[in-house]
Short mmCIF file of C-alpha atoms in Angstrom, two decimals:
data_model
loop_
_atom_site.label_atom_id
_atom_site.label_comp_id
_atom_site.label_asym_id
_atom_site.label_seq_id
_atom_site.Cartn_x
_atom_site.Cartn_y
_atom_site.Cartn_z
CA MET D 1 -0.74 102.10 -29.77
CA PRO D 2 3.06 102.84 -29.84
CA GLN D 3 3.67 99.46 -29.23
CA LEU D 4 1.27 97.99 -31.37
CA VAL D 5 3.01 100.43 -34.57
CA ALA D 6 6.45 99.16 -32.80
CA GLU D 7 5.54 95.58 -33.60
CA LEU D 8 4.19 96.19 -36.89
CA PHE D 9 7.54 97.72 -38.13
CA ALA D 10 9.71 94.76 -36.29
CA VAL D 11 7.14 92.40 -38.17
CA ALA D 12 7.10 94.25 -41.28
CA PHE D 13 11.15 94.77 -41.41
CA VAL D 14 11.08 90.86 -40.60
CA THR D 15 9.16 89.88 -43.35
CA PHE D 16 11.23 91.72 -45.61
CA ALA D 17 14.28 90.69 -44.46
CA VAL D 18 13.73 87.06 -44.82
CA GLY D 19 12.21 87.42 -49.03
CA THR D 20 14.94 89.13 -49.31
CA LEU D 21 17.71 86.43 -48.27
CA THR D 22 15.35 83.18 -49.13
CA ASP D 23 14.05 85.12 -52.53
CA GLN D 24 10.21 83.08 -50.80
CA TRP D 25 8.29 85.97 -50.67
CA LEU D 26 5.27 84.20 -50.19
CA MET D 27 6.28 82.20 -47.23
CA ALA D 28 8.16 85.68 -45.98
CA ALA D 29 3.79 87.08 -46.09
CA SER D 30 2.53 84.06 -43.58
CA LEU D 31 5.04 85.86 -40.98
CA PRO D 32 2.52 88.77 -40.35
CA VAL D 33 -0.49 86.44 -40.66
CA LEU D 34 1.01 83.96 -37.46
CA TRP D 35 1.86 87.74 -35.93
CA ALA D 36 -2.11 88.43 -36.18
CA ILE D 37 -2.64 85.18 -34.85
CA TRP D 38 -1.01 85.57 -31.50
CA ARG D 39 -1.34 89.27 -31.23
CA PHE D 40 -4.98 89.45 -31.65
CA LEU D 41 -6.47 85.75 -30.56
CA ARG D 42 -4.60 85.12 -27.54
CA LEU D 43 -6.85 85.83 -24.59
CA LYS D 44 -5.15 87.31 -21.56
CA ASP D 45 -6.44 85.12 -19.38
CA GLY D 46 -7.01 80.94 -19.51
CA PRO D 47 -4.99 78.91 -22.19
CA PRO D 48 -3.93 79.91 -25.62
CA VAL D 49 -6.28 77.46 -27.34
CA LEU D 50 -8.13 79.71 -30.92
CA ALA D 51 -4.36 81.13 -31.19
CA PHE D 52 -2.74 77.35 -31.40
CA ALA D 53 -5.94 76.11 -33.50
CA PHE D 54 -5.08 79.17 -36.31
CA THR D 55 -1.28 78.63 -35.48
CA PHE D 56 -2.43 74.99 -36.93
CA HIS D 57 -4.19 76.25 -39.76
CA TRP D 58 -1.66 78.36 -40.54
CA GLY D 59 0.71 75.77 -40.57
CA GLN D 60 -1.27 73.78 -42.77
CA VAL D 61 -1.41 76.16 -45.23
CA VAL D 62 2.22 77.08 -45.46
CA ILE D 63 4.55 73.69 -44.10
CA GLY D 64 5.44 73.03 -47.58
CA LEU D 65 6.85 76.62 -48.48
CA PHE D 66 9.13 76.28 -45.35
CA TYR D 67 9.88 72.57 -45.46
CA TYR D 68 11.17 73.38 -49.11
CA ALA D 69 13.12 76.33 -48.15
CA ALA D 70 15.07 73.99 -45.65
CA THR D 71 15.54 71.03 -47.32
CA GLY D 72 15.13 71.67 -51.07
CA ARG D 73 12.92 68.59 -51.02
CA GLU D 74 9.91 69.33 -53.23
CA PRO D 75 6.40 68.67 -51.39
CA LEU D 76 3.82 67.45 -53.28
CA GLY D 77 1.79 70.09 -53.44
CA MET D 78 4.34 71.98 -55.08
CA GLN D 79 3.30 69.56 -58.37
CA ALA D 80 0.19 71.75 -58.27
CA THR D 81 0.47 74.92 -61.16
CA LEU D 82 -2.21 76.99 -58.91
CA TYR D 83 -0.51 76.28 -55.44
CA GLY D 84 0.80 79.27 -54.46
CA GLU D 85 -2.71 81.50 -55.40
CA MET D 86 -4.30 78.56 -53.09
CA VAL D 87 -1.55 79.66 -50.49
CA GLY D 88 -2.41 83.15 -50.68
CA ILE D 89 -6.17 82.20 -50.46
CA GLY D 90 -5.50 80.07 -47.55
CA LEU D 91 -3.61 83.01 -45.75
CA VAL D 92 -6.56 85.97 -46.64
CA CYS D 93 -8.87 82.97 -45.24
CA VAL D 94 -6.57 82.86 -42.16
CA LEU D 95 -6.63 86.80 -41.77
CA THR D 96 -10.78 86.99 -42.43
CA PHE D 97 -11.18 84.37 -39.57
CA ILE D 98 -9.15 86.95 -37.46
CA ALA D 99 -11.00 90.05 -38.60
CA GLY D 100 -14.16 88.44 -38.34
CA ILE D 101 -13.73 87.11 -34.87
CA LEU D 102 -12.37 90.81 -33.09
CA ILE D 103 -15.82 92.38 -34.81
CA GLY D 104 -18.19 90.28 -33.10
CA ASP D 105 -15.92 89.92 -29.71
CA TYR D 106 -16.29 93.92 -29.99
CA LEU D 107 -20.18 93.97 -31.17
CA VAL D 108 -20.81 91.77 -28.05
CA GLY D 109 -18.68 93.69 -25.32
CA ARG D 110 -20.42 96.80 -26.38
CA LYS D 111 -24.19 94.74 -25.38
CA MET D 112 -22.47 92.52 -22.78
CA LYS D 113 -19.99 93.19 -19.97
CA PRO D 114 -17.89 90.88 -18.62
CA GLN D 115 -19.01 88.29 -16.23
CA PRO D 116 -17.37 87.47 -13.33
CA MET D 117 -16.03 83.86 -13.14
CA ARG D 118 -16.10 81.97 -11.04
CA GLU D 119 -13.36 79.30 -9.80
CA THR D 120 -14.42 75.62 -9.56
CA SER D 121 -11.78 72.38 -8.85
CA LEU D 122 -12.09 68.92 -8.56
CA ALA D 123 -10.75 66.93 -6.15
CA TRP D 124 -7.55 64.60 -7.21
CA GLY D 125 -9.60 61.89 -6.59
CA THR D 126 -12.92 62.41 -8.48
CA LEU D 127 -10.28 63.74 -11.40
CA LEU D 128 -8.65 60.60 -11.61
CA VAL D 129 -11.31 58.20 -11.51
CA ALA D 130 -13.51 59.59 -13.73
CA TYR D 131 -10.01 59.60 -16.46
CA VAL D 132 -9.33 55.78 -15.63
CA ALA D 133 -12.77 55.01 -15.93
CA ILE D 134 -13.22 56.85 -19.04
CA LEU D 135 -9.99 55.56 -20.62
CA ALA D 136 -10.54 51.55 -19.42
CA PHE D 137 -13.80 51.96 -21.06
CA ARG D 138 -12.81 54.07 -24.09
CA THR D 139 -13.22 50.27 -26.53
CA SER D 140 -16.76 49.12 -24.66
CA LEU D 141 -17.79 52.87 -25.52
CA ARG D 142 -17.13 52.95 -29.01
CA ASP D 143 -18.03 48.82 -29.73
CA PHE D 144 -21.39 50.46 -28.37
CA ALA D 145 -21.84 53.62 -29.74
CA TRP D 146 -20.75 51.96 -34.02
CA SER D 147 -23.94 48.96 -32.82
CA ASN D 148 -25.89 51.62 -32.41
CA PRO D 149 -25.39 54.45 -35.31
CA GLN D 150 -28.52 56.75 -34.29
CA LEU D 151 -26.71 57.29 -30.97
CA ALA D 152 -22.92 56.71 -32.35
CA GLN D 153 -22.11 61.19 -32.03
CA GLY D 154 -23.12 61.31 -28.44
CA ILE D 155 -22.10 58.26 -27.55
CA LEU D 156 -18.34 58.76 -29.42
CA ALA D 157 -18.92 62.47 -27.67
CA ILE D 158 -18.17 61.03 -24.02
CA THR D 159 -15.11 59.07 -24.93
CA TYR D 160 -13.81 62.55 -25.80
CA ILE D 161 -14.35 64.57 -22.25
CA ARG D 162 -11.23 62.28 -21.49
CA PHE D 163 -9.10 64.51 -23.35
CA ALA D 164 -10.65 67.15 -21.21
CA LEU D 165 -10.18 65.69 -18.01
CA PHE D 166 -6.27 65.06 -19.36
CA TYR D 167 -6.17 68.81 -19.77
CA LEU D 168 -7.14 69.39 -16.40
CA ILE D 169 -4.62 66.79 -15.18
CA LEU D 170 -1.40 67.94 -16.88
CA ARG D 171 -2.16 71.84 -16.00
CA ARG D 172 -2.16 70.86 -12.02
CA LEU D 173 0.80 68.78 -12.47
CA VAL D 174 2.11 71.46 -14.92
CA ARG D 175 1.56 74.39 -12.46
CA SER D 176 2.97 72.42 -9.90
CA GLU D 177 5.78 71.91 -11.37
CA ARG D 178 5.92 68.18 -11.07
CA TYR D 179 6.82 67.13 -14.90
CA ALA D 180 7.83 63.81 -14.47
CA ALA D 181 4.32 63.27 -13.24
CA ALA D 182 2.76 65.39 -16.79
CA ALA D 183 5.15 63.60 -19.08
CA GLY D 184 4.40 60.15 -17.42
CA PHE D 185 0.73 61.47 -18.34
CA ALA D 186 1.59 62.96 -21.83
CA ILE D 187 3.59 59.65 -22.86
CA LEU D 188 0.50 57.21 -21.57
CA GLU D 189 -2.16 59.16 -24.02
CA VAL D 190 0.52 59.13 -26.96
CA ALA D 191 1.05 55.61 -26.40
CA LEU D 192 -2.76 54.41 -27.16
CA GLY D 193 -3.02 57.09 -29.43
CA MET D 194 -0.71 55.24 -31.24
CA THR D 195 -2.47 51.85 -31.52
CA GLY D 196 -5.88 52.75 -33.48
CA PHE D 197 -6.91 53.03 -36.70
CA PHE D 198 -6.63 56.91 -36.49
CA ALA D 199 -3.70 59.09 -35.24
CA GLU D 200 -5.00 59.65 -31.92
CA PHE D 201 -2.04 60.58 -29.89
CA ARG D 202 -2.03 64.16 -32.45
CA GLU D 203 -5.00 65.45 -29.48
CA PRO D 204 -2.55 64.54 -26.05
CA LEU D 205 0.26 66.54 -27.85
CA PHE D 206 -1.72 69.70 -28.50
CA ILE D 207 -3.24 69.59 -24.73
CA ALA D 208 0.01 69.71 -23.65
CA ALA D 209 1.49 72.49 -26.38
CA VAL D 210 -1.39 74.63 -24.53
CA VAL D 211 -0.67 73.92 -21.82
CA LEU D 212 2.94 75.03 -21.79
CA ALA D 213 1.84 78.12 -23.24
CA GLU D 214 -0.85 79.17 -21.18
CA GLN D 215 2.13 79.05 -17.97
CA PHE D 216 5.07 80.00 -20.71
CA ASP D 217 7.40 82.33 -19.10
CA TYR D 218 10.26 83.41 -21.27
CA ARG D 219 12.48 84.20 -18.78
CA ARG D 220 12.68 80.43 -17.74
CA VAL D 221 15.23 78.42 -19.52
CA ARG D 222 13.21 75.20 -18.12
CA HIS D 223 9.76 76.53 -19.86
CA TRP D 224 11.89 76.96 -23.12
CA ALA D 225 13.17 72.73 -22.93
CA SER D 226 9.07 72.02 -22.13
CA PHE D 227 8.41 73.85 -25.30
CA ALA D 228 10.98 71.92 -26.95
CA VAL D 229 11.03 68.88 -25.73
CA VAL D 230 6.68 68.78 -27.20
CA ALA D 231 7.65 70.39 -30.16
CA VAL D 232 10.23 67.53 -31.15
CA ALA D 233 7.87 64.82 -29.70
CA ALA D 234 5.17 66.12 -31.93
CA MET D 235 7.21 66.47 -35.43
CA PHE D 236 8.73 62.68 -34.49
CA ALA D 237 5.29 60.56 -33.66
CA GLY D 238 3.63 62.74 -36.41
CA VAL D 239 6.24 60.91 -39.22
CA LEU D 240 6.70 57.46 -36.86
CA TRP D 241 2.73 57.19 -37.98
CA ILE D 242 3.32 57.97 -41.38
CA GLY D 243 5.74 55.40 -41.85
CA ILE D 244 3.83 52.79 -39.66
CA ARG D 245 0.26 53.42 -40.19
CA GLY D 246 0.09 51.27 -43.66
CA THR D 247 1.14 48.30 -41.41
CA VAL D 248 -0.91 48.95 -38.41
CA ARG D 249 -4.20 49.57 -41.12
CA GLU D 250 -3.52 45.88 -42.16
CA ASN D 251 -5.65 43.44 -40.68
CA PHE D 252 -6.67 45.51 -38.19
CA ASP D 253 -10.11 43.98 -37.40
CA ASP D 254 -8.06 40.67 -37.28
CA ARG D 255 -6.21 42.61 -33.79
CA ALA D 256 -9.51 43.47 -31.83
CA HIS D 257 -9.41 41.73 -29.44
CA PHE D 258 -5.84 42.18 -28.22
CA THR D 259 -5.38 43.34 -25.00
CA MET D 260 -4.14 46.77 -24.34
CA THR D 261 -0.69 45.52 -23.80
CA GLU D 262 -0.83 43.20 -26.90
CA LYS D 263 -1.54 46.25 -28.66
CA LEU D 264 0.90 48.95 -27.26
CA SER D 265 3.64 46.18 -28.40
CA TYR D 266 2.35 45.55 -31.35
CA THR D 267 2.86 48.96 -31.93
CA SER D 268 6.31 48.96 -30.20
CA ASN D 269 7.82 46.25 -32.20
CA LEU D 270 6.45 48.78 -35.28
CA THR D 271 8.53 51.02 -34.45
CA GLU D 272 11.96 49.34 -33.82
CA THR D 273 11.78 48.23 -37.40
CA TRP D 274 10.96 51.43 -38.46
CA TRP D 275 13.77 53.09 -36.35
CA SER D 276 16.41 49.92 -37.63
CA GLY D 277 15.65 51.14 -41.00
CA ASN D 278 17.55 53.25 -43.64
CA ALA D 279 17.36 57.00 -44.07
CA GLN D 280 16.00 56.90 -47.11
CA ASP D 281 12.63 55.21 -45.77
CA LYS D 282 12.83 58.45 -42.80
CA LEU D 283 13.29 60.88 -45.01
CA ILE D 284 10.19 59.26 -47.69
CA SER D 285 8.05 59.04 -44.39
CA LEU D 286 9.18 62.73 -43.62
CA ASP D 287 8.42 64.10 -47.16
CA SER D 288 4.90 62.02 -46.61
CA PHE D 289 3.93 63.79 -43.47
CA VAL D 290 5.02 67.49 -45.13
CA ASP D 291 2.54 66.13 -48.09
CA ARG D 292 -0.17 64.84 -45.75
CA MET D 293 -0.29 68.22 -42.99
CA TRP D 294 0.41 70.59 -46.48
CA ASP D 295 -3.47 71.07 -47.40
CA VAL D 296 -2.30 72.42 -50.66
CA TYR D 297 -2.31 70.09 -53.69
CA TYR D 298 -6.46 68.88 -53.96
CA PRO D 299 -7.79 72.45 -53.00
CA ALA D 300 -4.99 73.87 -56.24
CA LEU D 301 -5.80 71.26 -58.53
CA ALA D 302 -9.50 72.09 -57.92
CA LEU D 303 -9.04 75.49 -58.49
CA ALA D 304 -7.19 75.13 -61.68
CA ARG D 305 -11.09 73.35 -62.81
CA VAL D 306 -13.43 75.16 -61.69
CA PRO D 307 -15.06 76.71 -63.26
CA GLY D 308 -13.10 76.23 -66.48
CA VAL D 309 -13.39 72.99 -66.50
CA LEU D 310 -16.77 71.89 -63.75
CA PRO D 311 -19.10 74.26 -62.66
CA HIS D 312 -19.51 76.47 -59.66
CA THR D 313 -22.51 73.87 -57.38
CA ASN D 314 -23.69 78.03 -55.75
CA GLY D 315 -22.72 76.41 -52.89
CA GLU D 316 -24.76 72.99 -52.47
CA MET D 317 -21.21 71.14 -51.73
CA MET D 318 -20.80 73.35 -48.29
CA MET D 319 -24.52 73.03 -47.23
CA VAL D 320 -24.74 69.41 -47.44
CA ALA D 321 -21.14 69.41 -45.59
CA LEU D 322 -23.06 71.62 -42.89
CA GLN D 323 -25.85 69.67 -42.91
CA HIS D 324 -23.68 66.31 -42.38
CA VAL D 325 -22.29 68.21 -39.47
CA PHE D 326 -25.19 69.51 -37.69
CA THR D 327 -27.12 67.44 -37.81
CA PRO D 328 -27.76 64.69 -35.10
CA ARG D 329 -27.76 61.20 -36.19
CA ILE D 330 -30.99 60.30 -34.10
CA LEU D 331 -32.97 63.02 -35.65
CA VAL D 332 -32.31 61.91 -39.33
CA PRO D 333 -30.81 58.57 -39.50
CA ARG D 334 -30.26 58.01 -43.14
CA SER D 335 -28.06 61.27 -43.56
CA GLY D 336 -24.75 59.35 -45.63
CA THR D 337 -23.33 56.10 -45.43
CA ARG D 338 -21.76 56.00 -41.95
CA PHE D 339 -18.93 53.29 -41.92
CA ARG D 340 -17.18 52.41 -38.64
CA ASP D 341 -13.34 53.47 -38.13
CA THR D 342 -12.13 50.08 -38.92
CA SER D 343 -14.56 49.04 -42.38
CA ILE D 344 -12.44 51.38 -43.94
CA THR D 345 -9.25 49.19 -44.26
CA ALA D 346 -11.26 48.45 -47.30
CA PHE D 347 -10.91 51.41 -48.67
CA ARG D 348 -7.09 51.49 -47.84
CA ALA D 349 -4.97 53.17 -50.67
CA SER D 350 -3.09 50.97 -52.95
CA SER D 351 -1.38 51.63 -56.52
CA SER D 352 -4.37 48.83 -57.76
CA ARG D 353 -6.75 51.19 -56.58
CA CYS D 354 -4.91 54.63 -58.53
CA SER D 355 -4.80 56.04 -55.38
CA SER D 356 -1.64 56.98 -52.87
CA MET D 357 -4.06 57.68 -49.37
CA PRO D 358 -6.95 56.10 -47.58
CA PHE D 359 -10.50 58.03 -49.05
CA SER D 360 -11.07 58.77 -45.12
CA TRP D 361 -8.15 60.96 -45.62
CA ALA D 362 -8.77 62.07 -49.46
CA ARG D 363 -12.44 63.48 -48.45
CA ARG D 364 -11.24 65.38 -45.30
CA THR D 365 -9.01 66.95 -47.64
CA GLY D 366 -11.60 67.81 -49.62
CA SER D 367 -13.78 69.31 -46.30
CA SER D 368 -10.61 71.04 -45.24
CA SER D 369 -10.32 73.10 -48.90
CA ALA D 370 -14.38 73.44 -48.88
#
């Protein structure tokens, strides 16, 4: 308890200092929320997955505020009149999640005693063979999934087992301090993620951060350096993707027959072209990256229109969204339209459609705000 009180005083002091020095009190108010995430959601044993997940959610709520304070460049979200109210709602939602998890953990802990965990392990050979097999056949599995829509959810889930295997491989390499090999696996996954229609490079970077956080020792310079490298790589990859994704998605179906080497070469050429461009283009990509991350603009517009312009739906939209997420397609084969990922190129953003982002992203933004 004394340590908790001391931490509360320290957080309050930092919050007051940041608010006073920057005059950004909404940004300062987000710092106690970040502290609460890592204070209460980091488990004693195991990787801090929950803490990282809520840190990402917190970042989606406040990244625009920090970006504006650091650069003076106004993100898109600030054009919405009620962006401040939306940020406040987002922070309260994060705190509500934290409180709910703590209460639930307390109630369950009263009825169930902690069960000892049995350590299991896979041999290196088994782990690598399974990882390479899923990696080699992921394209074929996805093609089979989209040709069988009723089984698509289950088949696509199999392809993501690769990330679980990637986590186990990376964790073993980092624990044995074989950082070069770990970096090689991470670079491979990030490079492959850059060749797809969607930003599939995010998952390996997130997993790398989780693995490093699990083994992190603040007294070791190497751990700080590793974390800094992953953070810079994540930022660079995100900005780069924003800069090249439009070209990557153009005529995506025409490159479906490309080998993986050809896809990597194509993405590499786009990266070189983007990097050799002028600084203004890179700043525009950085602005777009922040706009893409800051999930505030559209929810703030909705907040201004409901119920003044549009009435409440009394939970109808939320129920439809939950049904869509939790209902297997094989049970309800006609529950909504399903698109193959590459077919979304037909809805690509363009000025003629008065849209600045693909409808797939807009739908996801709407789902997040819901």
